[in-house]
Amino acid sequence: MELRLDRIATLLEGLEETIIGRLIDRAQFAVNEQAYAHGKSGFVGEDGSLFELRLRYQEEIDSVFGRFCVPEERPFTNDLPPTRRDVNIPDTGLRLNDLQLINACDRIQESYLGLLPTLCRPGNDGQYGSSVEHDVMALQAMSRRIHFGALYVAECKYRDTPADFDTLITAGDTEGLVSRLTRPEVEERIITRVGDKVETMQARVNKDVRVRVEPSLVMTYYRDTIIPVTKQQEVAYLVNRERTPPTGTSRRS
Amino acid sequence: MELRLDRIATLLEGLEETIIGRLIDRAQFAVNEQAYAHGKSGFVGEDGSLFELRLRYQEEIDSVFGRFCVPEERPFTNDLPPTRRDVNIPDTGLRLNDLQLINACDRIQESYLGLLPTLCRPGNDGQYGSSVEHDVMALQAMSRRIHFGALYVAECKYRDTPADFDTLITAGDTEGLVSRLTRPEVEERIITRVGDKVETMQARVNKDVRVRVEPSLVMTYYRDTIIPVTKQQEVAYLVNRERTPPTGTSRRS
């Protein structure tokens, strides 16, 4: 991983299409409240909701395939099985002993579930399995973007002016860190670009058959959730960042 | 399911964005031949390729969640576990005793794997897990479109002129059936529309960070694979279609 801020920013930009695509996919189905109700999964002997079951089953196989060995892939569920694969992660340049210290999944899940009644048409269309399948894909796309940003943007910015950051970290000045990490003009540019993409990605949609997602909805979600949660996790990274080089030549996970 | 040809056609149109999106997602990674090589999965004690393992694991959980109770969701792998969910499929109107008689997955998989060297940049980027994850999503999107088209388009067309089709079916006139199912002007319209969508869905892409897929590539794939395989399966449906109403009031699966 080349730790240059412009490079990280373009990689983050490349994840926008995936997030938007997943949200549009989910919007093709109704809210389907029943898929989120406990004891209504249709699975014999399971108390959780269909959504919870799908998320856990999916993360179990993802874990077996090594997804969570990658720093920006943080799980939503606990007690996952170990990977069965040899996953070779190149030196990330990050300075964090425990990747799980940076995990915003609870907050991502909560805000995403809160978005569904606005994203999707009301009611039930019976497509519970497809709905929760797309939920999991949307959540994973957002988690990847938020954690990738949190880890690598924070490390890049730290390296630019380590003394300044050390002062704020030592003083426990969280507000100072947030302020230092905030560039309003960059955030506005991202939000505008996301809105443009939502528009153009649906330009040829046949509205008789595909539900169209309003650009403003995804823009608001970026403004109120994705960007602030990323920043909150950047602060968490900086506060937990190792001040001395880790033992060994490089951090692998 | 409302068995009207114009309605089926718009539903098929609505699946195009998903297929295109999945192909674009896969194109972000290199060909990664190693992910398709036997004995190179990195899984201890497994002979299959990483691709094969991912496909099997994914279909196992999909099967548990009831995916293959849906007529147009046909599996690529065998010996899957039964569903653990109560899945209620409304009367489909189809006349087929065994859904597995209509399964083009082998041909879809073969043609898709043949597409990868054109779709993706050559070489290895180490992103094997992500590559095969997106393969599975692309395959499932194409399978859904092809089988949905095969089953419902064939049934609709049969109902329009049952006597004509009965004659061809009884005579075993496969060529006659293909000819009867072919509408070149409709096929050309689909292919042009798909090309337009590939173009507009990527209109705001930053080419420094996202790989852009050529519209002609997806158009060719529709022309040479998706459309003819759908038609081949339409013929299979008609040949296997029950001539007498099934017992019970409606077909459920």
Coordinates of C-alpha atoms in Angstrom, one line a residue:
Chain A
M1 CA 0.0 0.0 0.0
E2 CA 1.4 3.3 -1.1
L3 CA 0.7 5.7 1.7
R4 CA 0.0 8.9 -0.3
L5 CA -3.2 10.8 0.4
D6 CA -4.1 11.5 -3.2
R7 CA -3.7 7.7 -3.9
I8 CA -5.9 6.8 -0.9
A9 CA -8.5 9.3 -2.0
T10 CA -8.8 7.9 -5.5
L11 CA -9.1 4.4 -4.1
L12 CA -11.9 5.6 -1.9
E13 CA -13.5 7.2 -4.9
G14 CA -13.4 3.9 -6.7
L15 CA -15.5 2.3 -3.9
E16 CA -18.4 4.8 -4.4
E17 CA -19.8 3.0 -7.5
T18 CA -20.0 -0.2 -5.4
I19 CA -21.8 1.4 -2.5
I20 CA -24.3 3.2 -4.9
G21 CA -24.9 0.1 -6.9
R22 CA -25.6 -2.0 -3.8
L23 CA -28.1 0.6 -2.5
I24 CA -29.8 0.8 -5.8
D25 CA -30.0 -3.0 -5.8
R26 CA -31.6 -3.1 -2.4
A27 CA -34.1 -0.4 -3.4
Q28 CA -35.6 -2.8 -5.9
F29 CA -37.3 -4.6 -3.0
A30 CA -39.8 -3.3 -0.5
V31 CA -38.8 -2.5 3.1
N32 CA -39.9 -6.0 4.1
E33 CA -40.0 -5.4 7.9
Q34 CA -40.6 -9.1 8.5
A35 CA -37.1 -9.9 7.4
Y36 CA -35.8 -7.9 10.4
A37 CA -38.3 -9.2 13.0
H38 CA -37.0 -11.7 15.6
G39 CA -38.5 -15.1 15.4
K40 CA -39.8 -14.5 11.9
S41 CA -36.9 -15.9 9.9
G42 CA -38.8 -19.0 8.9
F43 CA -35.8 -21.0 10.2
V44 CA -36.9 -23.7 12.5
G45 CA -35.4 -23.2 16.0
E46 CA -33.8 -19.8 15.3
D47 CA -34.6 -16.7 17.3
G48 CA -32.7 -14.2 15.2
S49 CA -34.2 -12.3 12.3
L50 CA -33.6 -13.4 8.7
F51 CA -31.3 -10.4 8.3
E52 CA -29.2 -11.4 11.3
L53 CA -29.0 -15.0 10.2
R54 CA -28.0 -14.0 6.6
L55 CA -25.3 -11.6 8.0
R56 CA -23.9 -14.3 10.3
Y57 CA -23.9 -17.1 7.7
Q58 CA -22.3 -14.8 5.1
E59 CA -19.6 -13.6 7.4
E60 CA -18.8 -17.2 8.5
I61 CA -18.0 -18.2 5.0
D62 CA -16.2 -14.9 4.3
S63 CA -14.1 -15.5 7.4
V64 CA -13.2 -19.0 6.2
F65 CA -12.1 -17.4 3.0
G66 CA -9.9 -14.9 4.8
R67 CA -11.8 -11.7 4.3
F68 CA -11.1 -10.4 7.8
C69 CA -7.4 -10.8 7.5
V70 CA -7.6 -7.6 5.4
P71 CA -7.4 -4.5 7.6
E72 CA -10.3 -2.6 6.0
E73 CA -12.7 -5.6 6.1
R74 CA -14.1 -5.6 9.6
P75 CA -16.9 -8.0 10.6
F76 CA -20.3 -7.1 11.8
T77 CA -20.7 -10.3 13.9
N78 CA -18.6 -12.1 16.5
D79 CA -17.2 -15.5 17.1
L80 CA -16.4 -16.2 13.5
P81 CA -14.5 -19.3 12.4
P82 CA -10.8 -18.8 11.5
T83 CA -9.7 -18.6 7.9
R84 CA -8.9 -21.8 6.2
R85 CA -6.8 -20.1 3.6
D86 CA -3.2 -18.9 3.6
V87 CA -3.8 -15.2 3.1
N88 CA -0.7 -13.1 2.4
I89 CA -1.3 -9.5 3.3
P90 CA 1.6 -7.2 2.1
D91 CA 2.9 -4.7 4.6
T92 CA 0.2 -2.2 5.1
G93 CA 2.2 0.5 6.8
L94 CA -0.5 0.8 9.5
R95 CA 0.5 1.0 13.2
L96 CA -2.1 -0.9 15.0
N97 CA -1.7 -4.0 17.1
D98 CA -5.3 -5.0 17.1
L99 CA -7.4 -4.3 14.0
Q100 CA -10.6 -4.8 16.0
L101 CA -10.0 -1.5 17.8
I102 CA -11.2 0.1 14.6
N103 CA -14.7 -1.3 14.0
A104 CA -17.6 1.0 13.2
C105 CA -19.9 -1.9 12.1
D106 CA -22.5 -1.4 14.9
R107 CA -22.9 2.2 13.9
I108 CA -22.9 1.4 10.2
Q109 CA -25.6 -1.3 10.6
E110 CA -27.7 0.9 12.8
S111 CA -27.7 3.8 10.4
Y112 CA -28.2 1.6 7.3
L113 CA -31.3 -0.1 8.9
G114 CA -32.5 3.4 9.7
L115 CA -32.1 4.3 6.0
L116 CA -34.2 1.4 4.6
P117 CA -37.7 3.0 5.1
T118 CA -36.5 5.9 3.0
L119 CA -34.5 3.9 0.5
C120 CA -37.2 1.3 -0.2
R121 CA -40.9 1.4 -0.9
P122 CA -43.1 0.6 2.1
G123 CA -44.7 -2.8 2.7
N124 CA -43.9 -6.4 2.0
D125 CA -43.2 -8.0 -1.4
G126 CA -42.3 -11.4 0.0
Q127 CA -38.7 -11.1 -1.3
Y128 CA -37.1 -11.5 2.1
G129 CA -34.2 -13.6 1.0
S130 CA -33.1 -11.3 -1.8
S131 CA -33.6 -8.2 0.5
V132 CA -31.3 -9.5 3.2
E133 CA -28.8 -10.8 0.7
H134 CA -28.5 -7.3 -0.7
D135 CA -28.4 -5.8 2.7
V136 CA -25.3 -7.8 3.5
M137 CA -23.6 -6.7 0.2
A138 CA -24.5 -3.0 0.9
L139 CA -23.2 -3.2 4.5
Q140 CA -19.9 -4.8 3.4
A141 CA -19.4 -2.2 0.7
M142 CA -19.9 0.6 3.2
S143 CA -17.8 -1.0 5.9
R144 CA -14.9 -1.4 3.4
R145 CA -15.1 2.3 2.4
I146 CA -15.3 3.6 6.0
H147 CA -12.6 1.4 7.5
F148 CA -10.3 1.8 4.5
G149 CA -10.7 5.6 4.8
A150 CA -10.3 5.6 8.6
L151 CA -7.1 3.5 8.6
Y152 CA -5.2 4.8 5.6
V153 CA -6.3 8.5 5.6
A154 CA -5.5 8.8 9.3
E155 CA -2.1 7.2 8.9
C156 CA -1.2 9.4 5.9
K157 CA -2.3 12.6 7.6
Y158 CA -0.3 11.6 10.7
R159 CA 2.8 11.0 8.7
D160 CA 2.5 14.5 7.2
T161 CA 2.7 16.3 10.5
P162 CA 3.4 13.8 13.3
A163 CA 4.4 16.3 15.9
D164 CA 1.1 18.2 15.6
F165 CA -0.9 15.0 15.9
D166 CA 1.2 13.7 18.8
T167 CA 0.4 16.9 20.7
L168 CA -3.3 16.4 20.2
I169 CA -3.2 12.7 20.9
T170 CA -1.3 13.2 24.2
A171 CA -3.7 15.9 25.3
G172 CA -6.6 13.6 24.5
D173 CA -8.0 16.4 22.4
T174 CA -10.6 14.5 20.3
E175 CA -12.3 17.7 19.1
G176 CA -8.9 19.1 18.0
L177 CA -8.3 15.8 16.1
V178 CA -11.6 15.9 14.3
S179 CA -11.1 19.5 13.4
R180 CA -7.6 18.8 12.1
L181 CA -9.0 15.9 10.0
T182 CA -11.8 17.9 8.5
R183 CA -11.6 19.5 5.1
P184 CA -15.1 20.8 4.3
E185 CA -14.3 21.6 0.6
V186 CA -13.1 18.0 0.1
E187 CA -16.2 16.6 1.8
E188 CA -18.5 18.8 -0.4
R189 CA -16.7 17.6 -3.5
I190 CA -17.3 14.0 -2.6
I191 CA -21.0 14.5 -1.8
T192 CA -21.5 16.3 -5.1
R193 CA -19.7 13.6 -7.1
V194 CA -21.7 10.8 -5.4
G195 CA -24.9 12.6 -6.4
D196 CA -23.7 12.9 -10.0
K197 CA -22.9 9.2 -10.0
V198 CA -26.3 8.1 -8.6
E199 CA -27.8 10.2 -11.4
T200 CA -25.7 8.8 -14.3
M201 CA -25.7 5.2 -13.1
Q202 CA -29.5 5.2 -13.5
A203 CA -29.7 7.3 -16.6
R204 CA -30.9 4.5 -18.8
V205 CA -33.2 2.8 -16.3
N206 CA -36.7 1.9 -17.4
K207 CA -38.8 3.4 -14.6
D208 CA -41.6 0.9 -15.3
V209 CA -39.5 -1.9 -13.9
R210 CA -36.6 -0.5 -11.9
V211 CA -37.0 1.6 -8.8
R212 CA -35.0 4.8 -9.2
V213 CA -33.0 6.1 -6.2
E214 CA -33.0 9.8 -5.6
P215 CA -29.4 11.2 -5.7
S216 CA -30.2 13.4 -2.7
L217 CA -30.8 10.3 -0.6
V218 CA -27.4 8.9 -1.1
M219 CA -25.8 12.3 -0.8
T220 CA -27.5 12.8 2.6
Y221 CA -26.3 9.4 3.7
Y222 CA -22.7 10.2 2.7
R223 CA -23.0 13.6 4.6
D224 CA -24.6 12.3 7.7
T225 CA -23.1 8.8 8.1
I226 CA -20.3 7.7 5.8
I227 CA -18.1 10.8 6.1
P228 CA -18.6 11.4 9.9
V229 CA -18.3 7.8 10.8
T230 CA -15.1 7.6 8.8
K231 CA -13.7 10.6 10.6
Q232 CA -14.7 9.2 14.0
Q233 CA -12.8 6.1 13.2
E234 CA -9.8 8.1 12.0
V235 CA -9.7 9.6 15.5
A236 CA -10.0 6.1 17.0
Y237 CA -7.1 5.0 14.9
L238 CA -4.9 7.9 15.9
V239 CA -5.7 7.5 19.6
N240 CA -4.8 3.8 19.4
R241 CA -1.9 4.2 17.0
E242 CA 1.3 2.6 18.3
R243 CA 3.9 5.3 19.1
T244 CA 6.8 3.0 18.9
P245 CA 7.5 0.8 15.9
P246 CA 6.0 -2.7 16.3
T247 CA 8.4 -5.6 16.9
G248 CA 9.4 -7.4 13.7
T249 CA 10.0 -5.6 10.4
S250 CA 6.4 -5.1 9.4
R251 CA 2.9 -5.5 10.7
R252 CA 1.1 -8.4 9.2
S253 CA -2.3 -9.7 10.1
Chain B
M1 CA -46.5 -14.1 -11.8
E2 CA -48.5 -12.3 -14.5
L3 CA -47.7 -14.3 -17.6
R4 CA -47.7 -11.5 -20.2
L5 CA -44.8 -11.2 -22.6
D6 CA -44.4 -7.5 -22.3
R7 CA -44.3 -7.8 -18.5
I8 CA -41.7 -10.6 -18.6
A9 CA -39.6 -8.5 -21.0
T10 CA -39.5 -5.5 -18.7
L11 CA -38.5 -7.8 -15.8
L12 CA -35.7 -9.2 -17.9
E13 CA -34.7 -5.6 -18.8
G14 CA -34.5 -4.8 -15.1
L15 CA -31.9 -7.6 -14.6
E16 CA -29.5 -6.0 -17.1
E17 CA -28.2 -3.4 -14.7
T18 CA -27.3 -6.1 -12.2
I19 CA -25.4 -8.2 -14.8
I20 CA -23.6 -5.2 -16.1
G21 CA -22.7 -4.0 -12.6
R22 CA -21.3 -7.4 -11.6
L23 CA -19.2 -7.6 -14.7
I24 CA -17.8 -4.1 -14.1
D25 CA -17.1 -5.1 -10.4
R26 CA -15.2 -8.2 -11.5
A27 CA -13.2 -6.2 -14.1
Q28 CA -11.6 -4.1 -11.3
F29 CA -9.4 -7.1 -10.5
A30 CA -6.8 -8.9 -12.7
V31 CA -7.6 -12.2 -14.4
N32 CA -5.9 -14.0 -11.4
E33 CA -5.5 -17.4 -13.0
Q34 CA -4.3 -18.9 -9.8
A35 CA -7.8 -18.5 -8.3
Y36 CA -9.0 -21.0 -11.0
A37 CA -6.1 -23.5 -10.7
H38 CA -6.7 -26.8 -8.9
G39 CA -4.8 -27.4 -5.7
K40 CA -3.9 -23.6 -5.4
S41 CA -6.8 -22.5 -3.3
G42 CA -4.7 -22.1 -0.2
F43 CA -7.2 -24.3 1.6
V44 CA -5.5 -27.1 3.4
G45 CA -6.6 -30.5 2.2
E46 CA -8.8 -29.2 -0.7
D47 CA -8.2 -30.1 -4.3
G48 CA -10.6 -27.7 -6.0
S49 CA -9.8 -24.2 -7.1
L50 CA -10.6 -21.2 -4.9
F51 CA -13.3 -20.3 -7.5
E52 CA -14.9 -23.8 -7.2
L53 CA -14.7 -23.6 -3.4
R54 CA -16.3 -20.2 -3.2
L55 CA -19.1 -21.2 -5.6
R56 CA -19.9 -24.3 -3.5
Y57 CA -19.7 -22.6 -0.1
Q58 CA -21.9 -19.7 -1.4
E59 CA -24.5 -22.0 -2.9
E60 CA -24.6 -24.1 0.2
I61 CA -25.7 -21.1 2.3
D62 CA -28.0 -19.8 -0.5
S63 CA -29.6 -23.3 -0.5
V64 CA -30.1 -23.2 3.2
F65 CA -31.8 -19.8 2.8
G66 CA -34.1 -21.2 0.1
R67 CA -32.7 -19.6 -3.1
F68 CA -33.2 -22.7 -5.2
C69 CA -36.9 -23.0 -4.3
V70 CA -37.3 -20.1 -6.8
P71 CA -37.7 -21.5 -10.4
E72 CA -35.3 -19.1 -12.0
E73 CA -32.6 -19.6 -9.4
R74 CA -30.8 -22.7 -10.6
P75 CA -27.6 -23.9 -8.9
F76 CA -24.2 -24.4 -10.4
T77 CA -23.2 -27.1 -7.9
N78 CA -24.7 -30.4 -6.8
D79 CA -25.5 -32.1 -3.6
L80 CA -26.6 -28.9 -1.8
P81 CA -28.2 -29.0 1.6
P82 CA -31.9 -28.5 1.9
T83 CA -33.5 -25.2 2.8
R84 CA -34.0 -24.5 6.4
R85 CA -36.6 -21.8 5.7
D86 CA -40.3 -22.1 4.9
V87 CA -40.3 -20.5 1.5
N88 CA -43.7 -19.7 0.0
I89 CA -43.6 -19.5 -3.8
P90 CA -46.8 -18.2 -5.3
D91 CA -48.2 -20.1 -8.2
T92 CA -45.8 -19.6 -11.1
G93 CA -48.0 -20.7 -13.9
L94 CA -45.1 -22.9 -15.2
R95 CA -45.8 -26.5 -16.3
L96 CA -42.6 -28.3 -15.3
N97 CA -42.4 -31.2 -12.9
D98 CA -38.7 -31.0 -12.3
L99 CA -37.1 -27.5 -12.3
Q100 CA -33.7 -29.1 -12.7
L101 CA -34.6 -30.1 -16.3
I102 CA -33.9 -26.4 -17.1
N103 CA -30.4 -25.7 -16.0
A104 CA -27.8 -24.0 -18.2
C105 CA -25.4 -23.4 -15.4
D106 CA -22.6 -25.5 -16.9
R107 CA -22.7 -23.5 -20.2
I108 CA -23.0 -20.2 -18.4
Q109 CA -20.0 -21.0 -16.2
E110 CA -17.9 -22.2 -19.2
S111 CA -18.7 -19.1 -21.3
Y112 CA -18.1 -16.7 -18.3
L113 CA -14.7 -18.2 -17.5
G114 CA -13.9 -17.8 -21.1
L115 CA -14.8 -14.1 -20.9
L116 CA -12.5 -13.3 -18.0
P117 CA -9.3 -12.9 -20.0
T118 CA -11.1 -10.2 -22.2
L119 CA -13.0 -8.7 -19.3
C120 CA -10.0 -8.3 -16.9
R121 CA -6.5 -7.1 -17.2
P122 CA -3.9 -9.9 -17.5
G123 CA -1.8 -11.1 -14.6
N124 CA -2.2 -11.5 -10.9
D125 CA -2.9 -8.8 -8.4
G126 CA -3.2 -11.1 -5.4
Q127 CA -6.9 -10.3 -4.9
Y128 CA -8.1 -13.8 -5.3
G129 CA -10.7 -13.8 -2.7
S130 CA -12.4 -10.7 -4.1
S131 CA -12.2 -12.0 -7.6
V132 CA -14.0 -15.2 -7.0
E133 CA -16.5 -13.5 -4.7
H134 CA -17.4 -11.3 -7.7
D135 CA -17.4 -14.2 -10.1
V136 CA -20.1 -15.9 -8.0
M137 CA -22.2 -12.7 -8.0
A138 CA -21.8 -12.3 -11.7
L139 CA -22.7 -15.9 -12.4
Q140 CA -25.8 -15.8 -10.2
A141 CA -27.0 -12.6 -11.9
M142 CA -26.6 -14.2 -15.4
S143 CA -28.2 -17.5 -14.3
R144 CA -31.2 -15.6 -12.9
R145 CA -31.7 -13.7 -16.2
I146 CA -31.2 -16.7 -18.5
H147 CA -33.5 -19.1 -16.5
F148 CA -36.1 -16.4 -15.9
G149 CA -36.2 -15.7 -19.6
A150 CA -36.2 -19.4 -20.6
L151 CA -39.0 -20.4 -18.3
Y152 CA -41.4 -17.5 -18.5
V153 CA -40.9 -16.3 -22.1
A154 CA -41.3 -19.9 -23.3
E155 CA -44.5 -20.4 -21.3
C156 CA -45.9 -17.1 -22.5
K157 CA -45.2 -17.8 -26.1
Y158 CA -46.6 -21.3 -25.8
R159 CA -49.9 -19.9 -24.4
D160 CA -50.2 -17.5 -27.3
T161 CA -50.3 -20.3 -29.9
P162 CA -50.4 -23.6 -28.2
A163 CA -51.4 -25.6 -31.2
D164 CA -48.5 -24.4 -33.3
F165 CA -46.0 -25.2 -30.6
D166 CA -47.6 -28.6 -29.9
T167 CA -47.0 -29.5 -33.6
L168 CA -43.3 -28.6 -33.4
I169 CA -42.8 -30.3 -30.0
T170 CA -44.5 -33.5 -31.2
A171 CA -42.4 -33.5 -34.3
G172 CA -39.3 -33.0 -32.2
D173 CA -38.5 -30.0 -34.5
T174 CA -35.9 -28.2 -32.4
E175 CA -34.9 -26.0 -35.3
G176 CA -38.4 -25.0 -35.9
L177 CA -38.8 -24.2 -32.2
V178 CA -35.7 -22.0 -32.2
S179 CA -36.9 -20.2 -35.3
R180 CA -40.4 -19.7 -33.8
L181 CA -38.8 -18.2 -30.6
T182 CA -36.5 -15.8 -32.5
R183 CA -37.3 -12.2 -33.0
P184 CA -34.1 -10.6 -34.5
E185 CA -35.4 -7.0 -34.1
V186 CA -36.1 -7.6 -30.3
E187 CA -32.6 -9.1 -29.9
E188 CA -30.9 -6.2 -31.6
R189 CA -32.9 -3.7 -29.4
I190 CA -31.7 -5.6 -26.2
I191 CA -28.1 -5.6 -27.3
T192 CA -28.1 -1.9 -28.2
R193 CA -29.8 -1.0 -24.9
V194 CA -27.2 -3.1 -22.9
G195 CA -24.4 -1.2 -24.7
D196 CA -26.0 2.1 -23.8
K197 CA -26.3 1.1 -20.2
V198 CA -22.6 0.0 -20.0
E199 CA -21.7 3.4 -21.3
T200 CA -23.9 5.5 -19.0
M201 CA -23.3 3.4 -15.9
Q202 CA -19.6 4.3 -16.2
A203 CA -20.0 7.9 -17.3
R204 CA -18.7 9.4 -14.1
V205 CA -15.9 6.9 -13.5
N206 CA -12.5 8.2 -12.6
K207 CA -10.4 6.2 -15.0
D208 CA -7.3 6.6 -12.8
V209 CA -8.8 4.3 -10.3
R210 CA -11.7 2.3 -11.9
V211 CA -11.2 0.0 -14.8
R212 CA -13.7 0.9 -17.5
V213 CA -15.4 -2.0 -19.4
E214 CA -16.0 -1.5 -23.1
P215 CA -19.7 -1.6 -24.0
S216 CA -18.9 -3.8 -27.0
L217 CA -17.6 -6.5 -24.8
V218 CA -20.9 -6.9 -22.9
M219 CA -22.9 -6.5 -26.1
T220 CA -21.0 -9.4 -27.6
Y221 CA -21.5 -11.4 -24.5
Y222 CA -25.3 -10.8 -24.7
R223 CA -25.3 -11.6 -28.5
D224 CA -23.1 -14.8 -28.3
T225 CA -24.1 -16.2 -24.9
I226 CA -26.9 -14.8 -22.9
I227 CA -29.5 -14.6 -25.7
P228 CA -28.7 -17.9 -27.4
V229 CA -28.4 -19.8 -24.1
T230 CA -31.8 -18.4 -23.0
K231 CA -33.3 -19.5 -26.3
Q232 CA -31.8 -23.0 -26.0
Q233 CA -33.3 -23.3 -22.6
E234 CA -36.7 -22.1 -23.9
V235 CA -36.6 -25.0 -26.2
A236 CA -35.7 -27.3 -23.3
Y237 CA -38.6 -26.0 -21.4
L238 CA -41.1 -26.5 -24.2
V239 CA -39.8 -30.0 -24.9
N240 CA -40.2 -30.9 -21.2
R241 CA -43.4 -29.0 -20.6
E242 CA -46.2 -31.1 -19.2
R243 CA -49.0 -31.5 -21.7
T244 CA -51.6 -32.2 -19.0
P245 CA -52.3 -30.0 -16.0
P246 CA -50.3 -31.0 -13.0
T247 CA -52.1 -32.7 -10.1
G248 CA -53.3 -30.3 -7.4
T249 CA -54.4 -26.7 -8.1
S250 CA -51.1 -25.1 -8.6
R251 CA -47.5 -26.0 -9.0
R252 CA -45.4 -25.1 -5.9
S253 CA -41.8 -25.9 -5.4

